[in-house]
mmCIF file with all atom_site columns, C-alpha atoms in Angstrom:
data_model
loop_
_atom_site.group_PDB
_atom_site.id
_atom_site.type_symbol
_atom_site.label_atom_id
_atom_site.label_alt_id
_atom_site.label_comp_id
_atom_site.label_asym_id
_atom_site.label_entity_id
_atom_site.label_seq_id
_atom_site.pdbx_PDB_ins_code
_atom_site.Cartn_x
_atom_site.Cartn_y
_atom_site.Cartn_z
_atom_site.occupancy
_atom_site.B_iso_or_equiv
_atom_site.pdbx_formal_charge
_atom_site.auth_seq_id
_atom_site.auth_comp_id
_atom_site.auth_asym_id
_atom_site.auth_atom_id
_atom_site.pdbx_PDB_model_num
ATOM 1   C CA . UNK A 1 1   ? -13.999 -18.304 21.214  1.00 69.00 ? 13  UNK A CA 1
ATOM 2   C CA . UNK A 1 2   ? -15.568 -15.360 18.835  1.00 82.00 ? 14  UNK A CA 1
ATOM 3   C CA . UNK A 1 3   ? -13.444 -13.406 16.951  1.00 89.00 ? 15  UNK A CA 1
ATOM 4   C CA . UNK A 1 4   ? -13.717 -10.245 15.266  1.00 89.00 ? 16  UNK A CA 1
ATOM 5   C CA . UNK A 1 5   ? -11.954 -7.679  13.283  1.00 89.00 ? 17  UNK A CA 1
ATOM 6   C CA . UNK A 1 6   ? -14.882 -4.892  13.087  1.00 89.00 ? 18  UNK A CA 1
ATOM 7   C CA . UNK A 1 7   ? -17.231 -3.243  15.499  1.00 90.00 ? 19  UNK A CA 1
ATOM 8   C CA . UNK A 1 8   ? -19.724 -5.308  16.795  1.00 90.00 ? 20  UNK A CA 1
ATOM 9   C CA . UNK A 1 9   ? -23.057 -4.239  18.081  1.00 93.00 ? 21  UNK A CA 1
ATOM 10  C CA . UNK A 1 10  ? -24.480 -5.650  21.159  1.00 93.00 ? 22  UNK A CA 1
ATOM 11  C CA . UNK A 1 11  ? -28.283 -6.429  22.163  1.00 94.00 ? 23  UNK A CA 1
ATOM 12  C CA . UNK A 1 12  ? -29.411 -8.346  25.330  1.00 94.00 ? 24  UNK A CA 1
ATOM 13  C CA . UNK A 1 13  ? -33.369 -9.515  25.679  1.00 90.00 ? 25  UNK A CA 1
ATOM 14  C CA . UNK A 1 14  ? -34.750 -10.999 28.573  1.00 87.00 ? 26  UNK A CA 1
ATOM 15  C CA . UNK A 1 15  ? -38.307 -12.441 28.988  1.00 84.00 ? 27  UNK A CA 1
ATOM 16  C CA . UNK A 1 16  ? -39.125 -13.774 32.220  1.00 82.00 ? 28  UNK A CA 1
ATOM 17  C CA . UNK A 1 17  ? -41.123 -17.091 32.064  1.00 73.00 ? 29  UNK A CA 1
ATOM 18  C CA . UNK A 1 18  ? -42.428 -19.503 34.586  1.00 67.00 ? 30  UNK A CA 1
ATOM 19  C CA . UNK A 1 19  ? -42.922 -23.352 33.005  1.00 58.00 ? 31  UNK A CA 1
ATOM 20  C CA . UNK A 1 20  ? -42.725 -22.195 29.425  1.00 55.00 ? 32  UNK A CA 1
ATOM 21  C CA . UNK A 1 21  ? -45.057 -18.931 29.776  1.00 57.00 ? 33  UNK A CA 1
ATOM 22  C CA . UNK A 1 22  ? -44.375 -15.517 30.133  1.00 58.00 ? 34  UNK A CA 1
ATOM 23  C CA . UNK A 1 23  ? -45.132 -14.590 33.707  1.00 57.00 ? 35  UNK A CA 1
ATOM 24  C CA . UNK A 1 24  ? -47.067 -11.779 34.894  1.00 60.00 ? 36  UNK A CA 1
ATOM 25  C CA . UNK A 1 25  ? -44.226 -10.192 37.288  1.00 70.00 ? 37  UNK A CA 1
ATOM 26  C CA . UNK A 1 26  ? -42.275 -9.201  34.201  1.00 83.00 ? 38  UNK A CA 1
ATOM 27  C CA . UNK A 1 27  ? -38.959 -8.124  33.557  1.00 89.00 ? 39  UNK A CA 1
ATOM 28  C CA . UNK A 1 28  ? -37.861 -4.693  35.636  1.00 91.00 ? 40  UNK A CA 1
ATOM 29  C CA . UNK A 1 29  ? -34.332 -4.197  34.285  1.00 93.00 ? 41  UNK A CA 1
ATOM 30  C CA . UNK A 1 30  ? -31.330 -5.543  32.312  1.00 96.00 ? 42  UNK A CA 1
ATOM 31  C CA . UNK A 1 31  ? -27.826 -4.680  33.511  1.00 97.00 ? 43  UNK A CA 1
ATOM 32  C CA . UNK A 1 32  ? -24.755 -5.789  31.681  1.00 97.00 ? 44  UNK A CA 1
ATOM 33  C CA . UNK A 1 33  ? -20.871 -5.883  32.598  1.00 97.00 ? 45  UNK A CA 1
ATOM 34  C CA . UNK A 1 34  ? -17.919 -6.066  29.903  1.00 95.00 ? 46  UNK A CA 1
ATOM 35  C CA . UNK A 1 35  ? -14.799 -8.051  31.995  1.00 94.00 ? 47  UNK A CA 1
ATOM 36  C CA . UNK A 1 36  ? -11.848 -9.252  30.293  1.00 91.00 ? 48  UNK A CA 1
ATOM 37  C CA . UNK A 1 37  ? -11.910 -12.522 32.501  1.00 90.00 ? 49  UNK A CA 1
ATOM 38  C CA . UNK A 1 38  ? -14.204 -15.748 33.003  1.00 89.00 ? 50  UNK A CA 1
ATOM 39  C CA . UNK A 1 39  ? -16.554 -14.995 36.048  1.00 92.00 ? 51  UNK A CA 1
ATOM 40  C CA . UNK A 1 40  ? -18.884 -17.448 38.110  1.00 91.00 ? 52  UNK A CA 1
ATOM 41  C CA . UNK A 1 41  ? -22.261 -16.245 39.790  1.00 92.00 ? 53  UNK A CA 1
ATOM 42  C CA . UNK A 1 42  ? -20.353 -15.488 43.226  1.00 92.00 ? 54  UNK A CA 1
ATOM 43  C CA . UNK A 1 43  ? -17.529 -13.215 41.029  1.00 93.00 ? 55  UNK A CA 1
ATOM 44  C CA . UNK A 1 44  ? -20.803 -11.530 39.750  1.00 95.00 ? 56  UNK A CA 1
ATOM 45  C CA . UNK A 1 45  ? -23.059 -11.313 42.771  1.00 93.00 ? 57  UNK A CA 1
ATOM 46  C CA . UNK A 1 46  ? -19.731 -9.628  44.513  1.00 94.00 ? 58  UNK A CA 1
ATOM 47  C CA . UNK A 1 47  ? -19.485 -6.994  42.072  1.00 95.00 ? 59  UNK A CA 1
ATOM 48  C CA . UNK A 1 48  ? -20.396 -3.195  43.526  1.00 95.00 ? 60  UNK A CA 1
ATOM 49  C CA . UNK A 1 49  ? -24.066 -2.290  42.003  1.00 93.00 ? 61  UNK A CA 1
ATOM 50  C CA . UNK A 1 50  ? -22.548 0.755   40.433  1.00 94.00 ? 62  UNK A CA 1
ATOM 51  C CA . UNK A 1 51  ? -20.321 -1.686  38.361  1.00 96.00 ? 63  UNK A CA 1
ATOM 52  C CA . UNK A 1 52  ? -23.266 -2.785  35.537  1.00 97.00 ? 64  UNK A CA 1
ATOM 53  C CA . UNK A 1 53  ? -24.435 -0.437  33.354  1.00 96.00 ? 65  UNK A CA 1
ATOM 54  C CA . UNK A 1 54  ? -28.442 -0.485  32.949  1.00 96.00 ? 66  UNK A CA 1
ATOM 55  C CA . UNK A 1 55  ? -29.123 -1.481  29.386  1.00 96.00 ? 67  UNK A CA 1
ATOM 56  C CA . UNK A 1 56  ? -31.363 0.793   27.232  1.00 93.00 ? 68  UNK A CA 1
ATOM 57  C CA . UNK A 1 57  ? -30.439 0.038   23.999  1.00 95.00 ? 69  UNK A CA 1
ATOM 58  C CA . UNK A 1 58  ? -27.821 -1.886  21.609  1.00 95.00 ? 70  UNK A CA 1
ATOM 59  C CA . UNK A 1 59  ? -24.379 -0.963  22.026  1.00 94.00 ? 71  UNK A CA 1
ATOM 60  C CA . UNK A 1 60  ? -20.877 -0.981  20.432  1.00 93.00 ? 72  UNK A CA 1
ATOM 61  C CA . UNK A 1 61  ? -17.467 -3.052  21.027  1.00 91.00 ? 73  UNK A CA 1
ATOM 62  C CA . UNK A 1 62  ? -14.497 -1.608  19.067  1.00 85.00 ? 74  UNK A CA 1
ATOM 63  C CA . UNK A 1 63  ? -11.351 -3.803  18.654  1.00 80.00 ? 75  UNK A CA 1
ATOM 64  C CA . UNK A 1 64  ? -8.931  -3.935  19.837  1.00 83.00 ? 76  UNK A CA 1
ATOM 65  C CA . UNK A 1 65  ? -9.971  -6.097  23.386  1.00 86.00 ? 77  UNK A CA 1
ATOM 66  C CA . UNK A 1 66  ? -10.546 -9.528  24.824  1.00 87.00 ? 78  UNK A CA 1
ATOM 67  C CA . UNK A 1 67  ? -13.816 -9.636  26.979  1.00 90.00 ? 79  UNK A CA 1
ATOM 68  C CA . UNK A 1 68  ? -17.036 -11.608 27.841  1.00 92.00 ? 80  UNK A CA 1
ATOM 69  C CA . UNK A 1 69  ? -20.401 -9.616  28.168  1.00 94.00 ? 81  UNK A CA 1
ATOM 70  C CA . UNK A 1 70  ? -22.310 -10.290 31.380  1.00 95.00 ? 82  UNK A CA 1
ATOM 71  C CA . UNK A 1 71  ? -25.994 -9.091  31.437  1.00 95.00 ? 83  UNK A CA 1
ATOM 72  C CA . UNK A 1 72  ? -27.713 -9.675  34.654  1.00 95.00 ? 84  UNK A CA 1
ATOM 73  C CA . UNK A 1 73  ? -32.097 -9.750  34.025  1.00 94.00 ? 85  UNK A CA 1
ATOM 74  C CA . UNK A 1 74  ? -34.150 -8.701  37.212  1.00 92.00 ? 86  UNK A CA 1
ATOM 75  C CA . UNK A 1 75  ? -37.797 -9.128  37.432  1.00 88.00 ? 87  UNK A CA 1
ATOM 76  C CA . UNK A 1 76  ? -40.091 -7.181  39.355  1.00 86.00 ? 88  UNK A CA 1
ATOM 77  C CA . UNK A 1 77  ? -40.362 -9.435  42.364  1.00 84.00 ? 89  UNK A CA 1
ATOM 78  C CA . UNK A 1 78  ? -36.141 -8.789  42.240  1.00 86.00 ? 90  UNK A CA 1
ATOM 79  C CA . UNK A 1 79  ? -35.055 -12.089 40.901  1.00 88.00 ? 91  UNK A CA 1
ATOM 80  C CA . UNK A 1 80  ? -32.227 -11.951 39.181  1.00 91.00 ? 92  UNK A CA 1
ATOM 81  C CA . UNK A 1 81  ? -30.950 -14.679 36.103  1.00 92.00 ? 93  UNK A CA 1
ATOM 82  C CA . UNK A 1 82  ? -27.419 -13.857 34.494  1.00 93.00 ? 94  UNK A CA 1
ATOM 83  C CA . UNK A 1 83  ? -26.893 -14.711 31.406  1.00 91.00 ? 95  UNK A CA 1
ATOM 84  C CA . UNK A 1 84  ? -23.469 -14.046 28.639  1.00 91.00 ? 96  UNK A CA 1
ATOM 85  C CA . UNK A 1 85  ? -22.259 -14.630 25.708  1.00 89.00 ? 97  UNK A CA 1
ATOM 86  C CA . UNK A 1 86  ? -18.754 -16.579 24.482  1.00 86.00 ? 98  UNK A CA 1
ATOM 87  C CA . UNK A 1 87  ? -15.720 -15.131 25.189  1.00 83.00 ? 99  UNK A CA 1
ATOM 88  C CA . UNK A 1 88  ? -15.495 -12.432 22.375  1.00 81.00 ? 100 UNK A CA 1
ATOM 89  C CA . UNK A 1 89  ? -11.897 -11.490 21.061  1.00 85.00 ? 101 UNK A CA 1
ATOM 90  C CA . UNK A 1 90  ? -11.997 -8.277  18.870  1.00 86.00 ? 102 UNK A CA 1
ATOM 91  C CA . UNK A 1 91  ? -9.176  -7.970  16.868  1.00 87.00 ? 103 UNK A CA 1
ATOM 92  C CA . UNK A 1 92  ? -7.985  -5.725  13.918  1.00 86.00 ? 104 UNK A CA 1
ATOM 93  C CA . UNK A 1 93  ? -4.698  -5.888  14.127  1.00 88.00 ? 105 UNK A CA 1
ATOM 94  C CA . UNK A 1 94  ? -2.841  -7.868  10.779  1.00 93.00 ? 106 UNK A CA 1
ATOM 95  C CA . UNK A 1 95  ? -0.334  -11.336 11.632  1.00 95.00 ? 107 UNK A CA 1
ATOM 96  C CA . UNK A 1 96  ? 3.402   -9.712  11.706  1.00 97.00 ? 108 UNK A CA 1
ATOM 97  C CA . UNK A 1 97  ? 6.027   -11.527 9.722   1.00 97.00 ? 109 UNK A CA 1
ATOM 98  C CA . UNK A 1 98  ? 9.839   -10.913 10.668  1.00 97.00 ? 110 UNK A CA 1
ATOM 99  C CA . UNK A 1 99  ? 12.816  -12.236 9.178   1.00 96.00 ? 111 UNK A CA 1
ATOM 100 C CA . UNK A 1 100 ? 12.211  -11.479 5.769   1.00 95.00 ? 112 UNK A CA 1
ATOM 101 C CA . UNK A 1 101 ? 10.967  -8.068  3.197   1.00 94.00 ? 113 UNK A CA 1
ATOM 102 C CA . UNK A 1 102 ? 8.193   -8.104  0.514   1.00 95.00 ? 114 UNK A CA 1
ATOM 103 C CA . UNK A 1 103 ? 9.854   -8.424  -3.085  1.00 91.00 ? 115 UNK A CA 1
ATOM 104 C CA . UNK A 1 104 ? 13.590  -8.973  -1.723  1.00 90.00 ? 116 UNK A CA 1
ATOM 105 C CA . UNK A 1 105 ? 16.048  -11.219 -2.863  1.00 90.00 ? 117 UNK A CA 1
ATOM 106 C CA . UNK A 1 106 ? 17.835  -13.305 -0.374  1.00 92.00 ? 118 UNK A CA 1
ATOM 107 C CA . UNK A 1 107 ? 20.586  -15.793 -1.410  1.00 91.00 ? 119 UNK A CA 1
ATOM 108 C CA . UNK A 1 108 ? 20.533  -18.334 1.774   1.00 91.00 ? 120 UNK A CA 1
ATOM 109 C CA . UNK A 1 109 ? 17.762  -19.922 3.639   1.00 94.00 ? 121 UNK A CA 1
ATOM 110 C CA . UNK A 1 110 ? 15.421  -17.538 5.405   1.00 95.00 ? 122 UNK A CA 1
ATOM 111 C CA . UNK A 1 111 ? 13.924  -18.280 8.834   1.00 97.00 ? 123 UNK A CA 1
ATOM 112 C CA . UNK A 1 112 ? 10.747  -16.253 9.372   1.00 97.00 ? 124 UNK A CA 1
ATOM 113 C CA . UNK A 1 113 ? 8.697   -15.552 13.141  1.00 97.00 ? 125 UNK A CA 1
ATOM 114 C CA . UNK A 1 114 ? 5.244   -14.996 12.836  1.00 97.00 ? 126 UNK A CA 1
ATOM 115 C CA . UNK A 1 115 ? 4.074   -12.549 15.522  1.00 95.00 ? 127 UNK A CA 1
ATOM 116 C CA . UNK A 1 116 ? 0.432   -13.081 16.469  1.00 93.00 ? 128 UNK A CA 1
ATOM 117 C CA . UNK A 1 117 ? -1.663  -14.309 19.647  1.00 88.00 ? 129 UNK A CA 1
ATOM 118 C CA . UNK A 1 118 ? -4.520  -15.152 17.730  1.00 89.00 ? 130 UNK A CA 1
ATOM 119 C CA . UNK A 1 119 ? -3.291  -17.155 14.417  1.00 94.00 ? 131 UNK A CA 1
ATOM 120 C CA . UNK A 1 120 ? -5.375  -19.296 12.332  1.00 95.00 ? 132 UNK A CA 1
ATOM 121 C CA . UNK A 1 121 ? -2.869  -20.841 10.194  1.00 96.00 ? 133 UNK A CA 1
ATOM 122 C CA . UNK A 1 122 ? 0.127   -20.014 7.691   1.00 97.00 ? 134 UNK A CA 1
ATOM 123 C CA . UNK A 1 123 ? 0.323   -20.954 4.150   1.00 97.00 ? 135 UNK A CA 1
ATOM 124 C CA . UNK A 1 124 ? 3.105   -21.098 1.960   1.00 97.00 ? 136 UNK A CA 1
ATOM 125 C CA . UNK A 1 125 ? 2.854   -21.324 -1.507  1.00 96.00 ? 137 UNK A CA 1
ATOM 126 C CA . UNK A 1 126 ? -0.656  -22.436 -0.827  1.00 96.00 ? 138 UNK A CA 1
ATOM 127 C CA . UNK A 1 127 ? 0.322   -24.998 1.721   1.00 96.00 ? 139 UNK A CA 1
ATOM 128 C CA . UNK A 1 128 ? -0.348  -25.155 5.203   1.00 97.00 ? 140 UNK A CA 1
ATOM 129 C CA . UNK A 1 129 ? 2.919   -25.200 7.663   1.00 97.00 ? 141 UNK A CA 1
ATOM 130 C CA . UNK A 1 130 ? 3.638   -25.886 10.766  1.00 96.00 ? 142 UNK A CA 1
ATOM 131 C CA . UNK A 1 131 ? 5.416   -23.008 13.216  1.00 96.00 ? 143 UNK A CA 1
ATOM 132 C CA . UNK A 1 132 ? 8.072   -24.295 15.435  1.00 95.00 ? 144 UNK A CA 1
ATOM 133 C CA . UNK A 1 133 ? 8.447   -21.278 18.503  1.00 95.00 ? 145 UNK A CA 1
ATOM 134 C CA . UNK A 1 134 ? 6.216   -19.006 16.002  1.00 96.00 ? 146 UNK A CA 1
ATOM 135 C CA . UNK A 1 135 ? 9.195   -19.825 13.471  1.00 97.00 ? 147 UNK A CA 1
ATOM 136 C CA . UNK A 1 136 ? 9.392   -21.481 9.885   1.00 97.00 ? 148 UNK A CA 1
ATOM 137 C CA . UNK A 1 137 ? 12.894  -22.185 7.734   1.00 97.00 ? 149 UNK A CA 1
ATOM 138 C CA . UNK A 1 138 ? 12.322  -20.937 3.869   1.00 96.00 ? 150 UNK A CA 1
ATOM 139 C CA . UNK A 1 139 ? 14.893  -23.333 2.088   1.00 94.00 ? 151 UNK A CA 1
ATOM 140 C CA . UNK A 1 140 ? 17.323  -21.720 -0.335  1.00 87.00 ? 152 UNK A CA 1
ATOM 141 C CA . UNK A 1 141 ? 15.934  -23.454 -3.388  1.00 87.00 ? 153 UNK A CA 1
ATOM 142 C CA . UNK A 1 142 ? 16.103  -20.867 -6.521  1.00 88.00 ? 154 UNK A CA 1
ATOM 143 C CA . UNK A 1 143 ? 12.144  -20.346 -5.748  1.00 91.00 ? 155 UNK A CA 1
ATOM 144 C CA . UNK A 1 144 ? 9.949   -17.752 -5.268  1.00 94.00 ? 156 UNK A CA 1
ATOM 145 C CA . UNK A 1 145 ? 7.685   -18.435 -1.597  1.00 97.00 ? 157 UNK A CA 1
ATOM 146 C CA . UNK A 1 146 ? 4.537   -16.707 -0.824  1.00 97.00 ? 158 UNK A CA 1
ATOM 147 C CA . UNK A 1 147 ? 4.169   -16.850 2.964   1.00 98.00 ? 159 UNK A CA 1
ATOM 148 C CA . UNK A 1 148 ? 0.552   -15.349 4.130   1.00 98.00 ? 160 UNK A CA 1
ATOM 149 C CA . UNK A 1 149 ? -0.324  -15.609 7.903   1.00 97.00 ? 161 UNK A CA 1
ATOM 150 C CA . UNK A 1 150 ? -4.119  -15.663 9.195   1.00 96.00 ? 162 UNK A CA 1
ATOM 151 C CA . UNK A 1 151 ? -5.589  -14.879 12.165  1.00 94.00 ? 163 UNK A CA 1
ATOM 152 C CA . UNK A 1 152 ? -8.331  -16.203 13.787  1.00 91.00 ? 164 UNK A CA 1
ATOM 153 C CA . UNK A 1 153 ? -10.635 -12.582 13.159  1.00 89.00 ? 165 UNK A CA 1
ATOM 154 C CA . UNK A 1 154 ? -9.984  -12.715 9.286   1.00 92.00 ? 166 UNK A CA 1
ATOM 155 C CA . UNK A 1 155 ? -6.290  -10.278 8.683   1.00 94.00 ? 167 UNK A CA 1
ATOM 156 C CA . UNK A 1 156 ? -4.076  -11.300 6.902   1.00 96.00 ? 168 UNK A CA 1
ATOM 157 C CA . UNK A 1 157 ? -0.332  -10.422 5.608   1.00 97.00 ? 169 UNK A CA 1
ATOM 158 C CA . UNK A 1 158 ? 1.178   -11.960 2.714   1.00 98.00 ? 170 UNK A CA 1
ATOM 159 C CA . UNK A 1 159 ? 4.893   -11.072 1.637   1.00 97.00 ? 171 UNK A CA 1
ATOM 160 C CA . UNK A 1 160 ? 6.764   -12.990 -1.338  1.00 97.00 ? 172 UNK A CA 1
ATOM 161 C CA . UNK A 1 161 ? 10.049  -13.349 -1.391  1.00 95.00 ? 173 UNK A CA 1
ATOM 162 C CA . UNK A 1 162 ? 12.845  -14.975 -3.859  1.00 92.00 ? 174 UNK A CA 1
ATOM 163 C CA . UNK A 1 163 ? 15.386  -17.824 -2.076  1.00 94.00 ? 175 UNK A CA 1
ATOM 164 C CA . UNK A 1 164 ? 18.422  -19.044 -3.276  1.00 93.00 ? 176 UNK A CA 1
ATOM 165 C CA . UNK A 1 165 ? 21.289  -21.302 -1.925  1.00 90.00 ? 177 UNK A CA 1
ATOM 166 C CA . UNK A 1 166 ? 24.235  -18.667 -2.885  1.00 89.00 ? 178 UNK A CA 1
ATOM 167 C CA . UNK A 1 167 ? 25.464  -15.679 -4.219  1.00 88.00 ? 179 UNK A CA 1
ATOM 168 C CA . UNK A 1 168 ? 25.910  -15.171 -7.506  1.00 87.00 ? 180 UNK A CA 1
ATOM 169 C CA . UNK A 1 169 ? 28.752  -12.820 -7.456  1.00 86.00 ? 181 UNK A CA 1
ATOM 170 C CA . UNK A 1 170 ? 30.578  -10.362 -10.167 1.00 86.00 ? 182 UNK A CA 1
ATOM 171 C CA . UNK A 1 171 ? 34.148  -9.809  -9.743  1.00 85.00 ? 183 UNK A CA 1
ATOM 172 C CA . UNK A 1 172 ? 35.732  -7.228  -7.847  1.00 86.00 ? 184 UNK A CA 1
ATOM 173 C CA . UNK A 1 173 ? 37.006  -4.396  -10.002 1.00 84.00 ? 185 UNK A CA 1
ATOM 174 C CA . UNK A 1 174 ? 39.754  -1.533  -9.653  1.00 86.00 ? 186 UNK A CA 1
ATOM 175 C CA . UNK A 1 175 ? 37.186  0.427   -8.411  1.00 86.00 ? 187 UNK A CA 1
ATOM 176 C CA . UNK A 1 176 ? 34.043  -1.794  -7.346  1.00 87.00 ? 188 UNK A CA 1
ATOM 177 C CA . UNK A 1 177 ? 33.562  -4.187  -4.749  1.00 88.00 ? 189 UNK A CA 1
ATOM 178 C CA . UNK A 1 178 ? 32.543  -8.034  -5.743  1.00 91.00 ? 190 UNK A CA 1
ATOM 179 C CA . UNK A 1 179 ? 28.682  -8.131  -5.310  1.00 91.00 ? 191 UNK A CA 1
ATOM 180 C CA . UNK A 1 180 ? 25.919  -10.308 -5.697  1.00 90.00 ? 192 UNK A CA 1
ATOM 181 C CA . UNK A 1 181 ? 24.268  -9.810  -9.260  1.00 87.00 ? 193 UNK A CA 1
ATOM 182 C CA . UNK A 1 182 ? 20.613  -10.805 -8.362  1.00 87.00 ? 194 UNK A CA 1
ATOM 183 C CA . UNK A 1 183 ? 18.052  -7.900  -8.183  1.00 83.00 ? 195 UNK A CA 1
ATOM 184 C CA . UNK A 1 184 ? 17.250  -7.522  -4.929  1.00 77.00 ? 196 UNK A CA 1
ATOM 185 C CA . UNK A 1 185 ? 20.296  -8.854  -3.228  1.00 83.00 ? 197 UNK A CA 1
ATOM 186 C CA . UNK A 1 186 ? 22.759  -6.315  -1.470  1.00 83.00 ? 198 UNK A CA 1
ATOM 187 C CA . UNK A 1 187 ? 25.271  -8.584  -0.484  1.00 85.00 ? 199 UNK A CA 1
ATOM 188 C CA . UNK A 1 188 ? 28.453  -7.238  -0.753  1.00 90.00 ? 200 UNK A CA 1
ATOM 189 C CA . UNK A 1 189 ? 32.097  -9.041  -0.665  1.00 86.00 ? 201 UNK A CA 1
ATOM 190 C CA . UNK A 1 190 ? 36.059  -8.030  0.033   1.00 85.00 ? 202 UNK A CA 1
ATOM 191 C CA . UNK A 1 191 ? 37.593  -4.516  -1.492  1.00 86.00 ? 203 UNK A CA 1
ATOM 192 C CA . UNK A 1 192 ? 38.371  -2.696  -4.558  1.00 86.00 ? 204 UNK A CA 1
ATOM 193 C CA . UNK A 1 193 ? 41.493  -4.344  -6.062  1.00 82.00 ? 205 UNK A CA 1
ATOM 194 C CA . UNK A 1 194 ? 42.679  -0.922  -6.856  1.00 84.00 ? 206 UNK A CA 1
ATOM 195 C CA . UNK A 1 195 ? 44.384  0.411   -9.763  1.00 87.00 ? 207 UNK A CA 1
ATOM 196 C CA . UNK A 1 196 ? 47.542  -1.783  -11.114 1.00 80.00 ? 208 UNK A CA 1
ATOM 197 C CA . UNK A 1 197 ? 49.159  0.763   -13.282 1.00 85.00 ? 209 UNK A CA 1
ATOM 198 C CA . UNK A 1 198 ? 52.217  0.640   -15.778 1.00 84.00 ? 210 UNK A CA 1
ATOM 199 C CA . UNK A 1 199 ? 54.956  2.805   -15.956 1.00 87.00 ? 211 UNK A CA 1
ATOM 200 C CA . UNK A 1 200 ? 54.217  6.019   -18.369 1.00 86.00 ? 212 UNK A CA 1
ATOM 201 C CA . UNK A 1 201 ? 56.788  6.439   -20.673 1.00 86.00 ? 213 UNK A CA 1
ATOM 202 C CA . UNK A 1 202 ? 58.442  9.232   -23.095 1.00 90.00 ? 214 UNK A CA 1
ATOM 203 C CA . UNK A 1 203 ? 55.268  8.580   -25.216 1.00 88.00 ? 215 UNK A CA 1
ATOM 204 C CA . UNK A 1 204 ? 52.230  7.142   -22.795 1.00 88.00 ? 216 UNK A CA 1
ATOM 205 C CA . UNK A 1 205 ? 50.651  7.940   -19.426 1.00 89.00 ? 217 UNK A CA 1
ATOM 206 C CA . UNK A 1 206 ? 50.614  5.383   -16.800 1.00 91.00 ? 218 UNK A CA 1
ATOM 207 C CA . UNK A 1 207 ? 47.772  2.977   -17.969 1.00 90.00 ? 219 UNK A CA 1
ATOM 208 C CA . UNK A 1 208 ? 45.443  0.505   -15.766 1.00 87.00 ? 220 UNK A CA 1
ATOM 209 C CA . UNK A 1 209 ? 46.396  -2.568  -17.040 1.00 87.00 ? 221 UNK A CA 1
ATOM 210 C CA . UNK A 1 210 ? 43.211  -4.654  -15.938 1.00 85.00 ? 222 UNK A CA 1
ATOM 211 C CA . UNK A 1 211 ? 41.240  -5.491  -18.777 1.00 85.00 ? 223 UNK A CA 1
ATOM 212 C CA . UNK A 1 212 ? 38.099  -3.560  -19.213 1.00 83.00 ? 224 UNK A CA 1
ATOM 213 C CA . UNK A 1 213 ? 39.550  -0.420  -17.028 1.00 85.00 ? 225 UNK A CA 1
ATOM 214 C CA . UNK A 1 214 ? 40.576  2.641   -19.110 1.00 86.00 ? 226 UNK A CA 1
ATOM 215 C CA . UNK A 1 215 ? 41.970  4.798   -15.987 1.00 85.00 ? 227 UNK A CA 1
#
């Protein structure tokens, strides 16, 4: 239930007390055991002795993993207490958003996946959403969204986008294509109308006689 997107450093103590007070048998050594899965005291009594490592010192967890850290404290009279922490989840790894392209222009309604096994929540515009299957629909609306996903260690990714309803296309020339005139948008339509040229005569060359063509 901890999460983290940096390095962590790990210390274990161990005092060994009888009714409140330290006791004179005194703690021999600490062991401790990293395992990426929930274990009970039989899971840990059953594991080989050349599994733990003996503690001397603090150590370091680097992301990315999921694991719980098991330290097992024996006295010298060879009792043993195990003790660990939460379930710690070390992750530096950014929220992925598909569907959509920072500082595009699309021209229908988006639908966007969010691709992360650890998210916190999504905003849009400043507003929390809801994910359906990891997806959410961006209306075409003539607005600009802001989508930033969260995960539960503290990334983040935040693409904005522009969505319309429609294309707002140009018309197809002799030698161009009808496209979509927003920046951003690539959306292409039909073919070149080609050339519709007169017939030259004893004075004139064959002319293009679409307005605004001088071929």
């Amino acid at each position: 239930g901890l999460f983290f997107n940096e390095t962590q450093d790990v210390t274990i103590a161990g005092e060994d007390l009888v009714n409140g007070a330290a006791d004179n048998t005194g703690v021999n050594k600490i062991y401790y055991y990293l395992s990426e899965t929930e274990m009970n005291k039989f899971d840990l009594d059953s594991l080989p002795t050349d599994a733990w490592e003996q503690y001397e010192e603090k150590f370091s967890i680097d992301p990315e993993c999921i694991l719980v850290v098991y330290a097992k404290i024996m006295d010298n009279a060879e009792n043993i207490t195990y003790i660990s922490s939460d379930g710690l989840v070390f992750d530096a790894t950014a929220p992925v958003i598909l569907g959509i392209e920072d500082g595009k222009t699309y021209c229908e309604s988006q639908t966007i996946t969010i691709n992360e096994d650890n998210l916190e929540r999504v905003t849009v515009n400043g507003s929390d959403v809801t994910l359906t299957d990891k997806t959410y629909e961006l209306l075409g609306a003539g607005a600009e969204y802001t989508v930033l996903a969260t995960d539960k260690a503290g990334n983040s990714t935040s693409i904005t986008v522009m969505v319309f309803n429609s294309h707002d296309m140009s018309e197809a020339t002799c030698t161009e294509v009808s496209k979509c005139q927003r920046e951003g948008c690539d959306h292409t339509e039909g073919t070149v109308l080609g050339h519709d040229m007169s017939e030259a005569t004893c004075t004139e060359v064959s002319k293009c006689q679409r307005e605004g063509c001088d071929h």
